[in-house]
Coordinates of C-alpha atoms and ligand atoms in Angstrom, one line a residue:
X194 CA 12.0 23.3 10.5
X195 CA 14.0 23.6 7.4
X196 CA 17.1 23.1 9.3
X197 CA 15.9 19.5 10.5
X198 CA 14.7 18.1 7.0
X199 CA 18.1 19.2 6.3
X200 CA 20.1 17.6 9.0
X201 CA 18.4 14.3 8.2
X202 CA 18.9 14.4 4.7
X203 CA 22.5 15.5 4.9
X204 CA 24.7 13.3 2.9
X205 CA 22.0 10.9 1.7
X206 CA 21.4 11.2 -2.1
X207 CA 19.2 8.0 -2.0
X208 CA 15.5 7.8 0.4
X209 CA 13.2 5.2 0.5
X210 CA 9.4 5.9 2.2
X211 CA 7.6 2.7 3.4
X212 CA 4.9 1.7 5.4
X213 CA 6.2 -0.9 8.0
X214 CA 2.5 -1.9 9.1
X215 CA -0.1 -2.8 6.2
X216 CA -0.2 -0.3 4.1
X217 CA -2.3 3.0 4.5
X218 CA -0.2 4.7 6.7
X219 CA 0.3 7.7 5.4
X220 CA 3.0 7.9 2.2
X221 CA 1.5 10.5 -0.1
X222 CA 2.0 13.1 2.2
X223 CA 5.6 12.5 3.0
X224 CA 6.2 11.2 -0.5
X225 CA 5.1 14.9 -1.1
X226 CA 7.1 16.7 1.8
X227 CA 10.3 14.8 0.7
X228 CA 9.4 15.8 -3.1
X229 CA 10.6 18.8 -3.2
X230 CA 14.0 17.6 -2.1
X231 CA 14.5 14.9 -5.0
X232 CA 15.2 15.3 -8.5
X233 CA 13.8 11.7 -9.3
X234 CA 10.7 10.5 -7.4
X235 CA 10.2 6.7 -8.4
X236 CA 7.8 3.6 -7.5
X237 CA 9.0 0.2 -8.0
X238 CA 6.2 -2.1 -6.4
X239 CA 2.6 -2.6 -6.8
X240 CA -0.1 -1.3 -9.2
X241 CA -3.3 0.1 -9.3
X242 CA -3.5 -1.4 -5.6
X243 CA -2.7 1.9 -4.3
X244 CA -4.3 4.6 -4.3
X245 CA -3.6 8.1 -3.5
X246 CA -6.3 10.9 -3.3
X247 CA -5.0 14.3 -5.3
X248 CA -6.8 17.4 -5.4
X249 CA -5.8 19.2 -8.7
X250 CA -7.4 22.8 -8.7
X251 CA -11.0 22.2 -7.8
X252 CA -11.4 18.6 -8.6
X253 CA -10.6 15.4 -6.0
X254 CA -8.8 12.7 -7.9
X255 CA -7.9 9.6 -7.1
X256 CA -4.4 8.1 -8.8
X257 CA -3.5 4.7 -8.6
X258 CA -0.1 4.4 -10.6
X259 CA 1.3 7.9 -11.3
X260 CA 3.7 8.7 -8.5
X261 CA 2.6 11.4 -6.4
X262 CA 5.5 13.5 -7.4
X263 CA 3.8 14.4 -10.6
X264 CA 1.8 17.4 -9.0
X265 CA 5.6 19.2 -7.6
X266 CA 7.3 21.8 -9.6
X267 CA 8.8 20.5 -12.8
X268 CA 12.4 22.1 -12.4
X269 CA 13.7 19.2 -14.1
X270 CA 12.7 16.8 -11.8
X271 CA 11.6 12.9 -13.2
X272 CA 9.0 10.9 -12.3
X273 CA 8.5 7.1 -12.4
X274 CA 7.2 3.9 -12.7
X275 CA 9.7 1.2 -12.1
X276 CA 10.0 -2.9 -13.8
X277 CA 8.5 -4.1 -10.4
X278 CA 5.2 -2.8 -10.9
X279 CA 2.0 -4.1 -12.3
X280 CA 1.3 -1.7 -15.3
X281 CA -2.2 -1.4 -15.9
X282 CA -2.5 0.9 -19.3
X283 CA -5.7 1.9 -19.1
X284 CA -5.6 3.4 -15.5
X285 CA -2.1 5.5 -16.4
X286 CA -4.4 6.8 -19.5
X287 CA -7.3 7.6 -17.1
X288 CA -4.8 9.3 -15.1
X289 CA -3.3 11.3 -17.6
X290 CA -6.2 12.4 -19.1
X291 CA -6.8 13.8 -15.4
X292 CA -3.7 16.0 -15.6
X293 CA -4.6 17.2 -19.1
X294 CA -8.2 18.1 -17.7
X295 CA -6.4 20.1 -15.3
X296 CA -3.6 21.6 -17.7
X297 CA -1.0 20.0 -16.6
X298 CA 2.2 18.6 -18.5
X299 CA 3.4 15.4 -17.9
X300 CA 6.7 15.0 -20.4
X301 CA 8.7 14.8 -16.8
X302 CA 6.9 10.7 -16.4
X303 CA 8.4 8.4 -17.2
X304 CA 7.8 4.4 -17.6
X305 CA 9.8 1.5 -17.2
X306 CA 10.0 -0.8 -20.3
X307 CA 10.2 -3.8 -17.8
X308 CA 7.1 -3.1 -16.0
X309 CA 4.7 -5.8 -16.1
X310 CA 1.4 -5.3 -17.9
X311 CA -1.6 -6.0 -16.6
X312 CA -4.0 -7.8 -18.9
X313 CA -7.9 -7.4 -19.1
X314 CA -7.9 -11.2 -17.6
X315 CA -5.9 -10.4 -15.2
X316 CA -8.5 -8.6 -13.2
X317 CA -10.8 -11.3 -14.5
X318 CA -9.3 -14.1 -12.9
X319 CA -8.2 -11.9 -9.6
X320 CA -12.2 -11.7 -9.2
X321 CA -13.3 -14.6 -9.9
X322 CA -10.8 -16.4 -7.8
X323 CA -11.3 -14.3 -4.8
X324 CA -15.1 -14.3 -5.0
X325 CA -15.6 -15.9 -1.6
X326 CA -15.4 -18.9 0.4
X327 CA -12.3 -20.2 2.3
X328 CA -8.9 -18.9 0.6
X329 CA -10.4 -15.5 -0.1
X330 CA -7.9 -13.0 0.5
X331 CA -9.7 -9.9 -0.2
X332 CA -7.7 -8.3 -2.7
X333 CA -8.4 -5.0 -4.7
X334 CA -9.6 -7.1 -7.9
X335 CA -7.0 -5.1 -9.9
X336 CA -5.5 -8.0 -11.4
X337 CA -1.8 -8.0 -9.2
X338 CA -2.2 -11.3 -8.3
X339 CA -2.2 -13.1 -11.7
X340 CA -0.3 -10.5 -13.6
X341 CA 2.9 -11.0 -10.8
X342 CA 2.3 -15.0 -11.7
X343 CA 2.4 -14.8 -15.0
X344 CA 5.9 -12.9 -14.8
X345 CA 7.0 -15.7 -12.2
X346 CA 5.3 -18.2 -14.7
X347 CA 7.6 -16.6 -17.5
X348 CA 4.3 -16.4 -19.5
X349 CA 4.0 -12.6 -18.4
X350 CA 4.0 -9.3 -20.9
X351 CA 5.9 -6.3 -19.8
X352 CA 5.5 -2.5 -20.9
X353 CA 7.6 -3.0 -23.7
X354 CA 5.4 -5.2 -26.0
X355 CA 3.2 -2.3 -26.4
X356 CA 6.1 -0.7 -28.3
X357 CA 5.9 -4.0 -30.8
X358 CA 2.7 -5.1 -31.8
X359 CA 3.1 -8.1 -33.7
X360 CA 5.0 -9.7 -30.2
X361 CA 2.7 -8.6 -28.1
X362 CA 0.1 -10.6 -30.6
X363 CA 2.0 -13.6 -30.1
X364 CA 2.8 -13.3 -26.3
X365 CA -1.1 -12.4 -26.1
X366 CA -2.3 -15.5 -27.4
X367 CA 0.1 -17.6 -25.5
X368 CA -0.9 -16.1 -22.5
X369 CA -4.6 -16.5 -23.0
X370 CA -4.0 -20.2 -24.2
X371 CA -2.8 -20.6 -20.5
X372 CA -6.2 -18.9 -19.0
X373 CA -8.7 -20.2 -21.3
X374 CA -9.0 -24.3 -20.3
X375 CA -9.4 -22.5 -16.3
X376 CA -11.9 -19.5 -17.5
X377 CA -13.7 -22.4 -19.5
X378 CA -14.7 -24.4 -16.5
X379 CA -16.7 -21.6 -15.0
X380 CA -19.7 -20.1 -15.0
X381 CA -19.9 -18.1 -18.3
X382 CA -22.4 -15.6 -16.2
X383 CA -20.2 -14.9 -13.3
X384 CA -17.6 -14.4 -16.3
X385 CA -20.0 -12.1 -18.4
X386 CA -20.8 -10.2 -15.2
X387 CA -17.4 -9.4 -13.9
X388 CA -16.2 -8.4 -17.5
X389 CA -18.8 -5.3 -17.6
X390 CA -17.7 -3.9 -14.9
X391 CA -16.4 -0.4 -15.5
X392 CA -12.8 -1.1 -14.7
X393 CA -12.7 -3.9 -17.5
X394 CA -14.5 -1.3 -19.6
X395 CA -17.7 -2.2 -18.8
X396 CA -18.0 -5.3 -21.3
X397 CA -15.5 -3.7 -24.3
X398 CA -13.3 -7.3 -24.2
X399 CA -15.9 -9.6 -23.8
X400 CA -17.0 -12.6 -26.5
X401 CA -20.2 -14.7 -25.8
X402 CA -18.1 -18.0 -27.9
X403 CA -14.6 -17.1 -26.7
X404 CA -15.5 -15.7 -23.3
X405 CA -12.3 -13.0 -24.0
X406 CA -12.1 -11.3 -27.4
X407 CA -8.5 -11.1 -28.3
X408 CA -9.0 -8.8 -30.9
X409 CA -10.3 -6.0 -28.3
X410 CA -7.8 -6.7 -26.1
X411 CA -5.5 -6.4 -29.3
X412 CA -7.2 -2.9 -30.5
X413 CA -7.3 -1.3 -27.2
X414 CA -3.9 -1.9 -26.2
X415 CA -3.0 -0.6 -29.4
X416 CA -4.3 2.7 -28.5
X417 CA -3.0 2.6 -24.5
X418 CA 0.6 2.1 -27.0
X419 CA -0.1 5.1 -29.2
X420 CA -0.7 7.4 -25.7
X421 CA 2.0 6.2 -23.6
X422 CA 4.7 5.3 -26.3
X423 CA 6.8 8.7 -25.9
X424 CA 6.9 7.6 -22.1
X425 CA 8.4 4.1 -22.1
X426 CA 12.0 4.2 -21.5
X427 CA 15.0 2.1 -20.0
X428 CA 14.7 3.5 -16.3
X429 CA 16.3 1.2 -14.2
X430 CA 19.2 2.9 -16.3
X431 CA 18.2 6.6 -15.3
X432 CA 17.8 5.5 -11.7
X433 CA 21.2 4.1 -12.1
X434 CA 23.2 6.7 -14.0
X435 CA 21.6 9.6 -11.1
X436 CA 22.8 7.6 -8.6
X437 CA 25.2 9.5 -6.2
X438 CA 24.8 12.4 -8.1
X439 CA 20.8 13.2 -8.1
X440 CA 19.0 13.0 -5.3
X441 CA 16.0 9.9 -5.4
X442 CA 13.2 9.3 -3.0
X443 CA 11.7 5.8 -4.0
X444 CA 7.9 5.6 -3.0
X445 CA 6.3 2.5 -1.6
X446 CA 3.5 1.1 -2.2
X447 CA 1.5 -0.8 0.1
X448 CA 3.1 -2.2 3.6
X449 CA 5.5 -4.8 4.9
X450 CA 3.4 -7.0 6.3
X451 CA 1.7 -7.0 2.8
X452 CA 4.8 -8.4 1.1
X453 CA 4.6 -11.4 -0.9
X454 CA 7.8 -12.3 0.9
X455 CA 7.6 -11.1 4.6
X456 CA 4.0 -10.3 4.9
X457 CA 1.7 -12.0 7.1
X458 CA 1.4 -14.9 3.7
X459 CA -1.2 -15.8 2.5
X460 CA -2.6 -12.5 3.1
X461 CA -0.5 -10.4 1.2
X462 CA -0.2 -8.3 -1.6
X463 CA 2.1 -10.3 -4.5
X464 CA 5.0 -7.5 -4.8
X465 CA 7.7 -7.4 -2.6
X466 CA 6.9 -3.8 -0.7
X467 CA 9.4 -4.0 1.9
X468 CA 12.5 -1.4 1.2
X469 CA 14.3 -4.6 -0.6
X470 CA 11.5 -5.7 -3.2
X471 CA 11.3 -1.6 -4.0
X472 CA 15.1 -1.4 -4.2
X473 CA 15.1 -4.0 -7.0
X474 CA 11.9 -3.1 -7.8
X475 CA 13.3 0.6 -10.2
X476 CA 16.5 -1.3 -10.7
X477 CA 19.2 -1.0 -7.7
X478 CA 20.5 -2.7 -5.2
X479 CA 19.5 -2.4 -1.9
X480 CA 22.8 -0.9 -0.3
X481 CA 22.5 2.3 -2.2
X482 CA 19.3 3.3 -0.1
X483 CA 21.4 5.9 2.4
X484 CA 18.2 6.4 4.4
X485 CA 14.4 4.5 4.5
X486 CA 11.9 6.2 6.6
X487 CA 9.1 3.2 7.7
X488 CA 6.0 4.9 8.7
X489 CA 4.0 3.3 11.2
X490 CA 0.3 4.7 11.7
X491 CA 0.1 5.7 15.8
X492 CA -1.5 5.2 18.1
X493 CA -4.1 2.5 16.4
X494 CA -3.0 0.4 13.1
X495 CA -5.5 -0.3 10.1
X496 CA -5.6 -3.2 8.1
X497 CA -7.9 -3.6 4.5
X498 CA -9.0 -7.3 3.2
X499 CA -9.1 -10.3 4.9
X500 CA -5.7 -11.6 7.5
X501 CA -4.9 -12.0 10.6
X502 CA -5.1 -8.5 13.0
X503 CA -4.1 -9.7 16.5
X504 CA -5.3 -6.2 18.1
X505 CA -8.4 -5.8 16.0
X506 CA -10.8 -3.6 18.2
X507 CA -13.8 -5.4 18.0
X508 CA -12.1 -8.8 16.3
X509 CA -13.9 -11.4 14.3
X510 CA -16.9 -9.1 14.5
X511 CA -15.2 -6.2 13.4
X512 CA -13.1 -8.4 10.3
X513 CA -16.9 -9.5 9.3
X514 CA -18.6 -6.2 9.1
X515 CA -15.5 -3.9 7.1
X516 CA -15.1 -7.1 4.5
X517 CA -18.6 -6.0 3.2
X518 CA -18.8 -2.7 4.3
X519 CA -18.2 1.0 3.1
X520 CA -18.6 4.4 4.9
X521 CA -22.0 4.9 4.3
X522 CA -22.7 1.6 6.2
X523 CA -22.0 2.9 9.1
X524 CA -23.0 6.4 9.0
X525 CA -25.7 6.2 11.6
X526 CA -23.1 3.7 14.1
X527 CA -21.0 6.7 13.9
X528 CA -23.3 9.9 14.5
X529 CA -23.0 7.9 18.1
X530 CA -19.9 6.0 19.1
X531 CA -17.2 7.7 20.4
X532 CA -13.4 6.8 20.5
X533 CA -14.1 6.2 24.0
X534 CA -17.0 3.9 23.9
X535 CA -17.1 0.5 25.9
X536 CA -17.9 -1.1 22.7
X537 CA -15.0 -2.1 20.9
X538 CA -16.4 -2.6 17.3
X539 CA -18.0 0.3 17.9
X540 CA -15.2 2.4 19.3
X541 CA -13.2 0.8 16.1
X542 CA -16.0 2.6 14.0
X543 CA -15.8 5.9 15.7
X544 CA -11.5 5.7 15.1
X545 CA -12.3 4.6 12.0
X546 CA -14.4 7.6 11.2
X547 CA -12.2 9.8 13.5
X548 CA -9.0 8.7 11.1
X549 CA -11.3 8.4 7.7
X550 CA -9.8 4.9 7.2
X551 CA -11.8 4.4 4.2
X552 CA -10.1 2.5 1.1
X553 CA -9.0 5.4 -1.3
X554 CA -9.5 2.0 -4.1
X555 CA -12.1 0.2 -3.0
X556 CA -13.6 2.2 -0.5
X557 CA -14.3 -0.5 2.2
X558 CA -14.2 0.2 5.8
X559 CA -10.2 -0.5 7.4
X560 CA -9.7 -2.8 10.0
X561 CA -8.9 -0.5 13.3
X562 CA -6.7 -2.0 16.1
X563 CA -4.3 -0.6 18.6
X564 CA -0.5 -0.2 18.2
X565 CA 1.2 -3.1 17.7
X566 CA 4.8 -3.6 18.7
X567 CA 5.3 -7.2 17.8
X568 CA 5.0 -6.4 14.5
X569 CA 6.5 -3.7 14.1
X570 CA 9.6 -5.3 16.0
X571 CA 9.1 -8.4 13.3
X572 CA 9.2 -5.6 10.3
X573 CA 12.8 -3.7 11.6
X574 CA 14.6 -6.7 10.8
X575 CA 14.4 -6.2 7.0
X576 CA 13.8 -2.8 6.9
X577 CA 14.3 0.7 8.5
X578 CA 15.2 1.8 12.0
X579 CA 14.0 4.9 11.2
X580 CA 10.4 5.8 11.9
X581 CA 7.9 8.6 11.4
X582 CA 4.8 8.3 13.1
X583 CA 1.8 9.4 11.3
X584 CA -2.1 9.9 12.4
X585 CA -1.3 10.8 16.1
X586 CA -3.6 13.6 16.4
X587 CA -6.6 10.9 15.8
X588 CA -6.6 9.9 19.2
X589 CA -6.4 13.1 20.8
X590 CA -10.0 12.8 22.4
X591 CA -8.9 9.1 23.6
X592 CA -8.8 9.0 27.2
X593 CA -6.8 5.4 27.4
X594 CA -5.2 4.0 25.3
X595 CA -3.3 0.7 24.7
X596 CA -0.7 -0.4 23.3
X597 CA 0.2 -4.1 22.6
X598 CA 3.9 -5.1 23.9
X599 CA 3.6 -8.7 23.5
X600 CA 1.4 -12.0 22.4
X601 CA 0.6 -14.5 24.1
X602 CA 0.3 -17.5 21.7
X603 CA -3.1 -19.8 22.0
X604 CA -2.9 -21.8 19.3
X605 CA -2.3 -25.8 18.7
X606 CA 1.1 -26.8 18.8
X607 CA 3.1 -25.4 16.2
X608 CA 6.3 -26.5 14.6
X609 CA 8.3 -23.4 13.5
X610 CA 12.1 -24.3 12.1
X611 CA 13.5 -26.2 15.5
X612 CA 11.8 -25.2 17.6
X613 CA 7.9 -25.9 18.6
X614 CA 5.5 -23.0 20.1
X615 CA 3.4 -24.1 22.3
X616 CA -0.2 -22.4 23.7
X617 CA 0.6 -20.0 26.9
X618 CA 3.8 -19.4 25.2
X619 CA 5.1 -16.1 25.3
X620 CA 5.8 -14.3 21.5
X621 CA 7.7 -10.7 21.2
X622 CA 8.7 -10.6 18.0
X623 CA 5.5 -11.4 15.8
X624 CA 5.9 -14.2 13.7
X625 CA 3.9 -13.4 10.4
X626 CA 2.5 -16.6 9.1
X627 CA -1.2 -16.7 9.3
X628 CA -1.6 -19.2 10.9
X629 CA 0.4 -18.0 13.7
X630 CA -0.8 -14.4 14.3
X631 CA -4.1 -15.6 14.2
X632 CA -3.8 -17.3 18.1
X633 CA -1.8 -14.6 19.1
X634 CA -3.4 -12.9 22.1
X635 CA -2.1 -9.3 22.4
X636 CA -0.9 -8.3 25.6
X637 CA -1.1 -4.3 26.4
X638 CA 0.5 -1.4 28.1
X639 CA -2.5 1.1 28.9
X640 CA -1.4 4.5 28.7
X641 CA -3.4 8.2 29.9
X642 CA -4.6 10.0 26.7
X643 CA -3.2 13.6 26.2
X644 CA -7.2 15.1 25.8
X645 CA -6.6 17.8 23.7
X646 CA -5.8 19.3 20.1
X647 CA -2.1 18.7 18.9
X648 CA -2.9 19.6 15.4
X649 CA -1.1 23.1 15.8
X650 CA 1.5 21.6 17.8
X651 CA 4.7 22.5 15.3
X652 CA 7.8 21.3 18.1
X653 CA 8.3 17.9 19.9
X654 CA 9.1 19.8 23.2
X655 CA 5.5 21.5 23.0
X656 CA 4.0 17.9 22.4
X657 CA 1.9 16.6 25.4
X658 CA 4.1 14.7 28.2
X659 CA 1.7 11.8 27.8
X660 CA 2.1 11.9 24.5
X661 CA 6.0 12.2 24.7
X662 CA 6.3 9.1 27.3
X663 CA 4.5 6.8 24.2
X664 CA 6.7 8.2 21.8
X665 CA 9.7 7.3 24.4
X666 CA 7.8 3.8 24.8
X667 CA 7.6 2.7 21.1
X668 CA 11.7 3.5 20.9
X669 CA 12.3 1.5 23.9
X670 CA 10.4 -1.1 23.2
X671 CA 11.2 -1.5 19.4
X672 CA 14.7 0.4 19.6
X673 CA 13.6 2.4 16.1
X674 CA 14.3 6.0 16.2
X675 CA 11.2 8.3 15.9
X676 CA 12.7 10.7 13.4
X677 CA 9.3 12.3 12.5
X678 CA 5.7 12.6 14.0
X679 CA 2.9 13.4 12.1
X680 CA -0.2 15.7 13.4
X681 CA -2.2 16.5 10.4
X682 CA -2.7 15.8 7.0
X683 CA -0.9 19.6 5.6
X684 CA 2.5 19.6 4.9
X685 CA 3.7 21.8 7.9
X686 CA 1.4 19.8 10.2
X687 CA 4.8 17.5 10.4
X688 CA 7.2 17.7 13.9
X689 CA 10.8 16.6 13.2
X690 CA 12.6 15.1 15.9
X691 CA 16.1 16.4 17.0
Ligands
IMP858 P1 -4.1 -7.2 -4.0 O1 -2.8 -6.4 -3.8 O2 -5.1 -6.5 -4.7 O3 -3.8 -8.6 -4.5 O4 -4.7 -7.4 -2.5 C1 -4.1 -8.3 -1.6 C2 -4.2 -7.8 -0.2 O5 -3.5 -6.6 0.0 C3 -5.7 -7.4 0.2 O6 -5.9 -7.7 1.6 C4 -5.7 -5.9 0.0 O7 -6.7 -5.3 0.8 C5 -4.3 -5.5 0.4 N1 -3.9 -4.3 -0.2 C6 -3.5 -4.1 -1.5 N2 -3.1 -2.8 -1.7 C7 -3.3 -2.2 -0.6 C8 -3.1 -0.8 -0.2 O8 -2.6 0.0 -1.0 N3 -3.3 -0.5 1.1 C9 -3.8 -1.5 2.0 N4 -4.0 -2.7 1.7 C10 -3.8 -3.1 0.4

């Protein structure tokens, strides 16, 4: 085993990990397997978005920012939290307080001075503007949205204010001079409401006149500054000086077909997550990446919020019932359905349940659909070639199971660049915009299940043949290399391919 980590990480000094579906897939665990190899383990997209669920001695936790590196052995090894993220203070302080419960150090984390910081309005306005109706996009309500605008807007704050109070006063109330006329024409009790929940302190920045109090925002962040100070550094410049000569595993966040700028748009994230947007995101360029391992979940896909989800098990049904639903919903559906029932929205629910595809941040039910190779032919363009397959022993009770190869398109005509696609047309590399996917028909390749346990399964040779021919399917179909498949959620529950 050790052998094969090592022949694919001979030479390479640089790894990116990224989901090449829509997020979920599977990154803390090979962020953690690859951990131990790298001397800097860095994020450079996202925010509290993500979420990660670390158990630290007895406890459960769930972190949101700090890189999953944190927990490895110290021996010298950095972690942290690049200028393309959203930095939300308050949630790194929850966080570290966490590690200090659990008597932990943390003077090996580190924060970039660039990163973006996330404002209490922030997640006001994400809520309030995603509430419902037509453009809803379903997002985490952890502010990403706005806080990416305002840095686009040029009107945003970054890390480094913290460090000089009397700017960050005056970038503050520019800022809020933007939001006010905007949070002014709505309802002051949708306002008041969202502003006690617990993630914006349960009420601490709220004012009945000014609908924000400034000077809260003021005092608290004051405080986040006093905890984190010591931490905020230049380290796009560390990234950079270690190149070549440290080894650096970059950790994505979310999924490519959540990326502001290849994603299935609107429905997407606002960070570049592809290998690109996390390249730039902690500060180099792309071409010093020597290797980026995409994970793609197998043999179903998941998908959280609203979007288009061409092989949706279930479809419109299934999109209804996980926007307002969590796991306890459905705990009686799932005493009952199977992964093999006739039902597909119930046959989602039992994969669903079968996988534990349940938001780590939000804790919403995931969308469950089958394989899809369109998309994940769309996402090799920009990113890797390279694939590790994660969550195959799911469907090892699944006695067929499909895979989509192709769309058909059944949409109104549609003018894309020169050319126009018309309905009955036949799509095989997906196209992402929304309106698009969403009249793509899939087409699929049934395949025999393998019907039994792979969990202890440690080679590829002692895989299932079934099982194998998929494997063999996905590369022929896609031409990505399988590099990696994934059986389990323990570290050695991992099969490297020769
Ligand atoms: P936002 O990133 O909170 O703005 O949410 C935008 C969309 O991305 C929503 O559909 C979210 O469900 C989705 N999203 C954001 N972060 C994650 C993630 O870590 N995993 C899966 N979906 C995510």
């Amino acid at each position: 085993m050790k052998s094969q980590i090592e022949t694919l990480l001979q030479g390479k000094r640089t790894i990116g990990v990224i989901c090449r579906q829509f997020g979920d897939t599977g990154k803390g665990k090979f962020v953690d397997y690859f951990a131990e190899w790298a001397d800097i383990i860095a994020r450079g997209t996202g925010g509290a978005n993500a979420g990660h669920t670390i158990k630290l001695g007895s406890n459960e936790y769930i972190f949101h920012l700090i890189p999953s590196g944190i927990l490895y052995d110290k021996d010298g090894k950095i972690n942290i939290i690049g200028g393309g993220t959203a930095f939300d203070p308050g949630i790194v302080c929850t966080e570290l307080q966490a590690l200090r419960t659990e008597g932990l150090s943390y003077d090996n984390l580190f924060f970039s001075h660039r990163a973006k910081l996330v404002l209490p309005h922030h997640m006001l306005l994400d809520r309030l503007r995603d509430a419902g109706g037509s453009g809803k996009i379903g997002t985490t309500g952890r502010g990403i949205g706005p806080v990416y605008e305002d840095h686009y807007g040029r009107i945003g704050l970054t890390v480094n204010d913290l460090l000089n109070i009397d700017l960050f006063v005056q970038k503050l109330r520019r800022n809020l001079r933007d939001k006010l006329p905007f949070l002014r024409t709505q309802d002051p009790e949708v306002i008041k409401g969202i502003m006690h929940h617990e993630h914006l302190l349960a009420g601490r920045y709220w004012d009945e006149q000014k609908l924000i109090s400034e000077d809260a925002i003021i005092d608290q962040y004051s405080k986040y500054a006093l905890e984190i100070e010591a931490m905020i550094a230049d380290t796009e410049e560390m990234v950079c000086m270690a190149l070549g000569d440290k080894n650096i595993l970059l950790e994505g966040a979310q999924g490519d077909l959540l990326s502001i700028d290849y994603g299935s748009y609107p429905y997407t994230t606002a960070s570049d997550c592809t290998s690109r947007g996390l390249a730039k995101g902690v500060g180099i360029r792309e071409g010093e990446l020597d290797l980026v391992l995409g994970l793609a979940k197998a043999f179903y896909m998941t998908r959280v919020g609203e979007g288009p989800f061409p092989t949706e098990l279930g479809e419109m049904e299934s999109e209804k019932w996980c926007a307002t639903n969590k796991k306890a919903d459905e705990a009686e559906f799932v005493k009952i359905a199977t992964v093999n029932d006739s039902n597909e929205l119930t046959q989602g629910m039992a994969i669903r349940n079968a996988g534990k595809e349940y938001g780590a941040t939000t804790g919403r039910a995931r969308r469950v659909g089958w394989l899809d190779l369109p998309l994940l032919r769309y996402t090799q363009q920009f990113s890797s070639e390279d694939l590790i397959l994660t969550k195959v022993d799911v469907l090892s009770q699944c006695e067929q199971i499909k895979i989509c190869t192709d769309y058909t398109y059944v949409g109104p005509d549609y003018r894309l660049g020169t050319t126009t696609l018309h309905a009955g047309d036949h799509v095989r590399n997906a196209i992402p915009a929304a309106e698009v996917l969403r009249h793509c028909q899939p087409v699929y390749k049934t395949f025999p299940g393998w019907m039994k346990p792979i969990d202890d399964v440690r080679s590829y040779a002692e895989l299932p043949t079934e099982l194998q021919t998929m494997i063999r399917f996905i590369e022929n179909e896609t031409h990505d290399a399988v590099q990696i498949v994934s059986v389990g959620p323990e570290r050695d529950q991992t099969i490297m391919i020769d």
